[in-house]
PDB file of N, CA and C in Angstrom:
ATOM      1  N   UNK T   1       0.921  15.552   5.009  1.00 84.00           N
ATOM      2  CA  UNK T   1       0.003  14.746   5.792  1.00 84.00           C
ATOM      3  C   UNK T   1       0.810  13.699   6.564  1.00 84.00           C
ATOM      4  N   UNK T   2       0.501  13.560   7.825  1.00 90.00           N
ATOM      5  CA  UNK T   2       1.179  12.584   8.671  1.00 90.00           C
ATOM      6  C   UNK T   2       0.495  11.232   8.546  1.00 90.00           C
ATOM      7  N   UNK T   3       1.312  10.196   8.444  1.00 94.00           N
ATOM      8  CA  UNK T   3       0.808   8.832   8.471  1.00 94.00           C
ATOM      9  C   UNK T   3       1.153   8.215   9.816  1.00 94.00           C
ATOM     10  N   UNK T   4       0.269   7.360  10.286  1.00 96.00           N
ATOM     11  CA  UNK T   4       0.468   6.652  11.543  1.00 96.00           C
ATOM     12  C   UNK T   4       0.457   5.163  11.262  1.00 96.00           C
ATOM     13  N   UNK T   5       1.348   4.433  11.924  1.00 96.00           N
ATOM     14  CA  UNK T   5       1.447   2.999  11.716  1.00 96.00           C
ATOM     15  C   UNK T   5       1.269   2.238  13.013  1.00 96.00           C
ATOM     16  N   UNK T   6       1.003   0.955  12.860  1.00 96.00           N
ATOM     17  CA  UNK T   6       0.866   0.069  14.008  1.00 96.00           C
ATOM     18  C   UNK T   6       2.245  -0.427  14.417  1.00 96.00           C
ATOM     19  N   UNK T   7       2.549  -0.335  15.703  1.00 97.00           N
ATOM     20  CA  UNK T   7       3.856  -0.687  16.236  1.00 97.00           C
ATOM     21  C   UNK T   7       3.738  -1.901  17.133  1.00 97.00           C
ATOM     22  N   UNK T   8       4.560  -2.899  16.894  1.00 96.00           N
ATOM     23  CA  UNK T   8       4.586  -4.107  17.721  1.00 96.00           C
ATOM     24  C   UNK T   8       5.479  -3.913  18.936  1.00 96.00           C
ATOM     25  N   UNK T   9       4.884  -3.853  20.096  1.00 94.00           N
ATOM     26  CA  UNK T   9       5.650  -3.634  21.325  1.00 94.00           C
ATOM     27  C   UNK T   9       6.634  -4.767  21.596  1.00 94.00           C
ATOM     28  N   UNK T  10       6.234  -5.996  21.356  1.00 95.00           N
ATOM     29  CA  UNK T  10       7.107  -7.136  21.645  1.00 95.00           C
ATOM     30  C   UNK T  10       8.188  -7.308  20.581  1.00 95.00           C
ATOM     31  N   UNK T  11       7.833  -7.049  19.331  1.00 95.00           N
ATOM     32  CA  UNK T  11       8.810  -7.213  18.243  1.00 95.00           C
ATOM     33  C   UNK T  11       9.673  -5.977  18.038  1.00 95.00           C
ATOM     34  N   UNK T  12       9.205  -4.844  18.563  1.00 96.00           N
ATOM     35  CA  UNK T  12       9.883  -3.555  18.362  1.00 96.00           C
ATOM     36  C   UNK T  12      10.062  -3.229  16.881  1.00 96.00           C
ATOM     37  N   UNK T  13       9.039  -3.557  16.100  1.00 94.00           N
ATOM     38  CA  UNK T  13       9.028  -3.247  14.669  1.00 94.00           C
ATOM     39  C   UNK T  13       7.615  -2.849  14.258  1.00 94.00           C
ATOM     40  N   UNK T  14       7.518  -2.269  13.070  1.00 94.00           N
ATOM     41  CA  UNK T  14       6.211  -1.928  12.513  1.00 94.00           C
ATOM     42  C   UNK T  14       5.462  -3.206  12.174  1.00 94.00           C
ATOM     43  N   UNK T  15       4.147  -3.200  12.365  1.00 96.00           N
ATOM     44  CA  UNK T  15       3.322  -4.335  11.963  1.00 96.00           C
ATOM     45  C   UNK T  15       3.034  -4.192  10.475  1.00 96.00           C
ATOM     46  N   UNK T  16       3.214  -5.286   9.759  1.00 96.00           N
ATOM     47  CA  UNK T  16       3.127  -5.237   8.302  1.00 96.00           C
ATOM     48  C   UNK T  16       2.239  -6.342   7.749  1.00 96.00           C
ATOM     49  N   UNK T  17       1.880  -6.183   6.502  1.00 97.00           N
ATOM     50  CA  UNK T  17       1.235  -7.229   5.721  1.00 97.00           C
ATOM     51  C   UNK T  17       1.973  -7.261   4.397  1.00 97.00           C
ATOM     52  N   UNK T  18       2.527  -8.406   4.061  1.00 95.00           N
ATOM     53  CA  UNK T  18       3.322  -8.553   2.838  1.00 95.00           C
ATOM     54  C   UNK T  18       4.432  -7.509   2.746  1.00 95.00           C
ATOM     55  N   UNK T  19       5.037  -7.200   3.893  1.00 94.00           N
ATOM     56  CA  UNK T  19       6.156  -6.281   3.920  1.00 94.00           C
ATOM     57  C   UNK T  19       5.806  -4.807   3.907  1.00 94.00           C
ATOM     58  N   UNK T  20       4.522  -4.481   3.897  1.00 96.00           N
ATOM     59  CA  UNK T  20       4.092  -3.081   3.889  1.00 96.00           C
ATOM     60  C   UNK T  20       3.519  -2.714   5.250  1.00 96.00           C
ATOM     61  N   UNK T  21       3.943  -1.576   5.779  1.00 96.00           N
ATOM     62  CA  UNK T  21       3.513  -1.113   7.102  1.00 96.00           C
ATOM     63  C   UNK T  21       2.026  -0.756   7.063  1.00 96.00           C
ATOM     64  N   UNK T  22       1.258  -1.283   8.009  1.00 97.00           N
ATOM     65  CA  UNK T  22      -0.175  -0.983   8.099  1.00 97.00           C
ATOM     66  C   UNK T  22      -0.321   0.424   8.660  1.00 97.00           C
ATOM     67  N   UNK T  23      -0.987   1.304   7.898  1.00 96.00           N
ATOM     68  CA  UNK T  23      -1.011   2.726   8.246  1.00 96.00           C
ATOM     69  C   UNK T  23      -2.380   3.351   8.003  1.00 96.00           C
ATOM     70  N   UNK T  24      -2.521   4.554   8.561  1.00 96.00           N
ATOM     71  CA  UNK T  24      -3.743   5.339   8.388  1.00 96.00           C
ATOM     72  C   UNK T  24      -3.383   6.806   8.596  1.00 96.00           C
ATOM     73  N   UNK T  25      -4.204   7.692   8.084  1.00 95.00           N
ATOM     74  CA  UNK T  25      -3.948   9.118   8.224  1.00 95.00           C
ATOM     75  C   UNK T  25      -4.519   9.693   9.516  1.00 95.00           C
ATOM     76  N   UNK T  26      -5.375   8.946  10.199  1.00 95.00           N
ATOM     77  CA  UNK T  26      -6.035   9.421  11.416  1.00 95.00           C
ATOM     78  C   UNK T  26      -5.639   8.531  12.591  1.00 95.00           C
ATOM     79  N   UNK T  27      -4.819   9.070  13.478  1.00 96.00           N
ATOM     80  CA  UNK T  27      -4.326   8.295  14.621  1.00 96.00           C
ATOM     81  C   UNK T  27      -5.470   7.763  15.486  1.00 96.00           C
ATOM     82  N   UNK T  28      -6.454   8.620  15.789  1.00 95.00           N
ATOM     83  CA  UNK T  28      -7.566   8.210  16.655  1.00 95.00           C
ATOM     84  C   UNK T  28      -8.365   7.067  16.034  1.00 95.00           C
ATOM     85  N   UNK T  29      -8.577   7.099  14.733  1.00 95.00           N
ATOM     86  CA  UNK T  29      -9.309   6.015  14.072  1.00 95.00           C
ATOM     87  C   UNK T  29      -8.505   4.721  14.100  1.00 95.00           C
ATOM     88  N   UNK T  30      -7.198   4.809  13.896  1.00 95.00           N
ATOM     89  CA  UNK T  30      -6.362   3.616  13.922  1.00 95.00           C
ATOM     90  C   UNK T  30      -6.358   3.007  15.327  1.00 95.00           C
ATOM     91  N   UNK T  31      -6.298   3.847  16.344  1.00 95.00           N
ATOM     92  CA  UNK T  31      -6.364   3.356  17.722  1.00 95.00           C
ATOM     93  C   UNK T  31      -7.730   2.738  18.024  1.00 95.00           C
ATOM     94  N   UNK T  32      -8.781   3.300  17.466  1.00 94.00           N
ATOM     95  CA  UNK T  32     -10.129   2.763  17.645  1.00 94.00           C
ATOM     96  C   UNK T  32     -10.254   1.386  16.986  1.00 94.00           C
ATOM     97  N   UNK T  33      -9.717   1.253  15.774  1.00 93.00           N
ATOM     98  CA  UNK T  33      -9.823  -0.001  15.028  1.00 93.00           C
ATOM     99  C   UNK T  33      -8.917  -1.097  15.579  1.00 93.00           C
ATOM    100  N   UNK T  34      -7.828  -0.718  16.222  1.00 94.00           N
ATOM    101  CA  UNK T  34      -6.847  -1.687  16.727  1.00 94.00           C
ATOM    102  C   UNK T  34      -6.548  -1.413  18.196  1.00 94.00           C
ATOM    103  N   UNK T  35      -7.551  -1.564  19.061  1.00 93.00           N
ATOM    104  CA  UNK T  35      -7.328  -1.259  20.484  1.00 93.00           C
ATOM    105  C   UNK T  35      -6.247  -2.143  21.082  1.00 93.00           C
ATOM    106  N   UNK T  36      -5.445  -1.550  21.942  1.00 94.00           N
ATOM    107  CA  UNK T  36      -4.392  -2.293  22.597  1.00 94.00           C
ATOM    108  C   UNK T  36      -3.109  -2.405  21.789  1.00 94.00           C
ATOM    109  N   UNK T  37      -3.113  -1.839  20.585  1.00 96.00           N
ATOM    110  CA  UNK T  37      -1.920  -1.848  19.739  1.00 96.00           C
ATOM    111  C   UNK T  37      -1.349  -0.441  19.706  1.00 96.00           C
ATOM    112  N   UNK T  38      -0.042  -0.338  19.849  1.00 97.00           N
ATOM    113  CA  UNK T  38       0.602   0.977  19.819  1.00 97.00           C
ATOM    114  C   UNK T  38       0.524   1.582  18.422  1.00 97.00           C
ATOM    115  N   UNK T  39       0.300   2.870  18.382  1.00 97.00           N
ATOM    116  CA  UNK T  39       0.253   3.621  17.126  1.00 97.00           C
ATOM    117  C   UNK T  39       1.298   4.724  17.214  1.00 97.00           C
ATOM    118  N   UNK T  40       2.137   4.822  16.177  1.00 96.00           N
ATOM    119  CA  UNK T  40       3.183   5.838  16.144  1.00 96.00           C
ATOM    120  C   UNK T  40       3.191   6.539  14.792  1.00 96.00           C
ATOM    121  N   UNK T  41       3.667   7.779  14.795  1.00 96.00           N
ATOM    122  CA  UNK T  41       3.838   8.510  13.536  1.00 96.00           C
ATOM    123  C   UNK T  41       4.948   7.838  12.738  1.00 96.00           C
ATOM    124  N   UNK T  42       4.716   7.718  11.420  1.00 93.00           N
ATOM    125  CA  UNK T  42       5.689   7.046  10.566  1.00 93.00           C
ATOM    126  C   UNK T  42       6.847   7.938  10.152  1.00 93.00           C
ATOM    127  N   UNK T  43       6.677   9.222  10.197  1.00 87.00           N
ATOM    128  CA  UNK T  43       7.764  10.107   9.779  1.00 87.00           C
ATOM    129  C   UNK T  43       7.921  10.099   8.266  1.00 87.00           C
ATOM    130  N   UNK T  44       9.123   9.864   7.790  1.00 82.00           N
ATOM    131  CA  UNK T  44       9.409   9.969   6.364  1.00 82.00           C
ATOM    132  C   UNK T  44       9.273   8.680   5.580  1.00 82.00           C
ATOM    133  N   UNK T  45       8.478   7.746   6.039  1.00 73.00           N
ATOM    134  CA  UNK T  45       8.303   6.484   5.332  1.00 73.00           C
ATOM    135  C   UNK T  45       7.649   6.730   3.972  1.00 73.00           C
ATOM    136  N   UNK T  46       8.240   6.224   2.892  1.00 76.00           N
ATOM    137  CA  UNK T  46       7.641   6.400   1.565  1.00 76.00           C
ATOM    138  C   UNK T  46       6.272   5.731   1.473  1.00 76.00           C
ATOM    139  N   UNK T  47       5.344   6.367   0.762  1.00 70.00           N
ATOM    140  CA  UNK T  47       3.981   5.848   0.624  1.00 70.00           C
ATOM    141  C   UNK T  47       3.966   4.444   0.026  1.00 70.00           C
ATOM    142  N   UNK T  48       4.926   4.141  -0.817  1.00 81.00           N
ATOM    143  CA  UNK T  48       4.967   2.815  -1.442  1.00 81.00           C
ATOM    144  C   UNK T  48       5.257   1.693  -0.468  1.00 81.00           C
ATOM    145  N   UNK T  49       5.721   2.033   0.726  1.00 91.00           N
ATOM    146  CA  UNK T  49       6.046   1.027   1.732  1.00 91.00           C
ATOM    147  C   UNK T  49       4.945   0.844   2.768  1.00 91.00           C
ATOM    148  N   UNK T  50       3.790   1.466   2.539  1.00 95.00           N
ATOM    149  CA  UNK T  50       2.690   1.345   3.489  1.00 95.00           C
ATOM    150  C   UNK T  50       1.483   0.703   2.837  1.00 95.00           C
ATOM    151  N   UNK T  51       0.675   0.086   3.674  1.00 97.00           N
ATOM    152  CA  UNK T  51      -0.624  -0.442   3.268  1.00 97.00           C
ATOM    153  C   UNK T  51      -1.652   0.320   4.085  1.00 97.00           C
ATOM    154  N   UNK T  52      -2.429   1.136   3.432  1.00 96.00           N
ATOM    155  CA  UNK T  52      -3.453   1.875   4.146  1.00 96.00           C
ATOM    156  C   UNK T  52      -4.456   0.883   4.722  1.00 96.00           C
ATOM    157  N   UNK T  53      -4.864   1.110   5.949  1.00 96.00           N
ATOM    158  CA  UNK T  53      -5.721   0.145   6.633  1.00 96.00           C
ATOM    159  C   UNK T  53      -7.027  -0.090   5.872  1.00 96.00           C
ATOM    160  N   UNK T  54      -7.507   0.899   5.150  1.00 96.00           N
ATOM    161  CA  UNK T  54      -8.745   0.710   4.368  1.00 96.00           C
ATOM    162  C   UNK T  54      -8.559  -0.327   3.255  1.00 96.00           C
ATOM    163  N   UNK T  55      -7.290  -0.581   2.859  1.00 96.00           N
ATOM    164  CA  UNK T  55      -6.983  -1.550   1.808  1.00 96.00           C
ATOM    165  C   UNK T  55      -6.598  -2.920   2.356  1.00 96.00           C
ATOM    166  N   UNK T  56      -6.561  -3.060   3.686  1.00 96.00           N
ATOM    167  CA  UNK T  56      -6.238  -4.345   4.316  1.00 96.00           C
ATOM    168  C   UNK T  56      -7.403  -5.306   4.063  1.00 96.00           C
ATOM    169  N   UNK T  57      -7.128  -6.542   3.665  1.00 96.00           N
ATOM    170  CA  UNK T  57      -8.207  -7.492   3.375  1.00 96.00           C
ATOM    171  C   UNK T  57      -9.200  -7.688   4.520  1.00 96.00           C
ATOM    172  N   UNK T  58      -8.740  -7.615   5.762  1.00 93.00           N
ATOM    173  CA  UNK T  58      -9.641  -7.795   6.907  1.00 93.00           C
ATOM    174  C   UNK T  58     -10.545  -6.584   7.145  1.00 93.00           C
ATOM    175  N   UNK T  59     -10.313  -5.498   6.436  1.00 93.00           N
ATOM    176  CA  UNK T  59     -11.130  -4.284   6.592  1.00 93.00           C
ATOM    177  C   UNK T  59     -12.133  -4.120   5.452  1.00 93.00           C
ATOM    178  N   UNK T  60     -12.320  -5.154   4.656  1.00 92.00           N
ATOM    179  CA  UNK T  60     -13.216  -5.072   3.506  1.00 92.00           C
ATOM    180  C   UNK T  60     -14.654  -4.731   3.895  1.00 92.00           C
ATOM    181  N   UNK T  61     -15.083  -5.135   5.076  1.00 89.00           N
ATOM    182  CA  UNK T  61     -16.457  -4.885   5.513  1.00 89.00           C
ATOM    183  C   UNK T  61     -16.645  -3.502   6.133  1.00 89.00           C
ATOM    184  N   UNK T  62     -15.570  -2.774   6.338  1.00 90.00           N
ATOM    185  CA  UNK T  62     -15.644  -1.460   6.975  1.00 90.00           C
ATOM    186  C   UNK T  62     -15.928  -0.399   5.917  1.00 90.00           C
ATOM    187  N   UNK T  63     -16.878   0.463   6.219  1.00 89.00           N
ATOM    188  CA  UNK T  63     -17.242   1.553   5.310  1.00 89.00           C
ATOM    189  C   UNK T  63     -16.423   2.785   5.670  1.00 89.00           C
ATOM    190  N   UNK T  64     -15.914   3.448   4.632  1.00 88.00           N
ATOM    191  CA  UNK T  64     -15.113   4.664   4.824  1.00 88.00           C
ATOM    192  C   UNK T  64     -15.833   5.846   4.212  1.00 88.00           C
ATOM    193  N   UNK T  65     -15.820   7.022   4.810  1.00 88.00           N
ATOM    194  CA  UNK T  65     -15.137   7.326   6.059  1.00 88.00           C
ATOM    195  C   UNK T  65     -15.748   6.555   7.225  1.00 88.00           C
ATOM    196  N   UNK T  66     -14.927   6.325   8.212  1.00 91.00           N
ATOM    197  CA  UNK T  66     -15.306   5.509   9.356  1.00 91.00           C
ATOM    198  C   UNK T  66     -16.435   6.162  10.141  1.00 91.00           C
ATOM    199  N   UNK T  67     -17.461   5.370  10.453  1.00 90.00           N
ATOM    200  CA  UNK T  67     -18.579   5.821  11.283  1.00 90.00           C
ATOM    201  C   UNK T  67     -18.595   4.924  12.512  1.00 90.00           C
ATOM    202  N   UNK T  68     -18.090   5.441  13.616  1.00 88.00           N
ATOM    203  CA  UNK T  68     -17.962   4.622  14.836  1.00 88.00           C
ATOM    204  C   UNK T  68     -19.297   4.099  15.341  1.00 88.00           C
ATOM    205  N   UNK T  69     -20.391   4.768  15.000  1.00 88.00           N
ATOM    206  CA  UNK T  69     -21.713   4.326  15.457  1.00 88.00           C
ATOM    207  C   UNK T  69     -22.097   2.981  14.860  1.00 88.00           C
ATOM    208  N   UNK T  70     -21.444   2.572  13.781  1.00 86.00           N
ATOM    209  CA  UNK T  70     -21.759   1.316  13.125  1.00 86.00           C
ATOM    210  C   UNK T  70     -21.097   0.121  13.809  1.00 86.00           C
ATOM    211  N   UNK T  71     -20.276   0.388  14.835  1.00 83.00           N
ATOM    212  CA  UNK T  71     -19.603  -0.674  15.562  1.00 83.00           C
ATOM    213  C   UNK T  71     -20.366  -0.953  16.849  1.00 83.00           C
ATOM    214  N   UNK T  72     -20.510  -2.205  17.193  1.00 72.00           N
ATOM    215  CA  UNK T  72     -21.212  -2.580  18.420  1.00 72.00           C
ATOM    216  C   UNK T  72     -20.470  -2.078  19.649  1.00 72.00           C
ATOM    217  N   UNK T  73     -21.220  -1.665  20.633  1.00 54.00           N
ATOM    218  CA  UNK T  73     -20.654  -1.283  21.905  1.00 54.00           C
ATOM    219  C   UNK T  73     -19.924   0.040  21.914  1.00 54.00           C
ATOM    220  N   UNK T  74     -19.985   0.751  20.836  1.00 45.00           N
ATOM    221  CA  UNK T  74     -19.264   2.034  20.769  1.00 45.00           C
ATOM    222  C   UNK T  74     -20.231   3.195  20.850  1.00 45.00           C
TER     223      UNK T  74
END
C-alpha cells in the first residue's frame, strides 16, 4: 500500500507533527483535506515514522471513511 505525505514547498521537507510525517493512504482525500498543500508518495518510509491524518488531533471531528458531502461547499 502506498502512503502519501504532505510536502512543504517552502521548507522542502515533509510536514510533521511531533516528528512524524502527516500521511494518508488516499492521495485524493489528502489533497481534499489540505488544499494548496503538495502531496507526494512517501516511498519506503517506515510506518512508525508517520502520523496517519485520521489520528491528527485537528482531525478529531472528521468521520472516517471520509464523506465529502459532509463538508460545506463541496
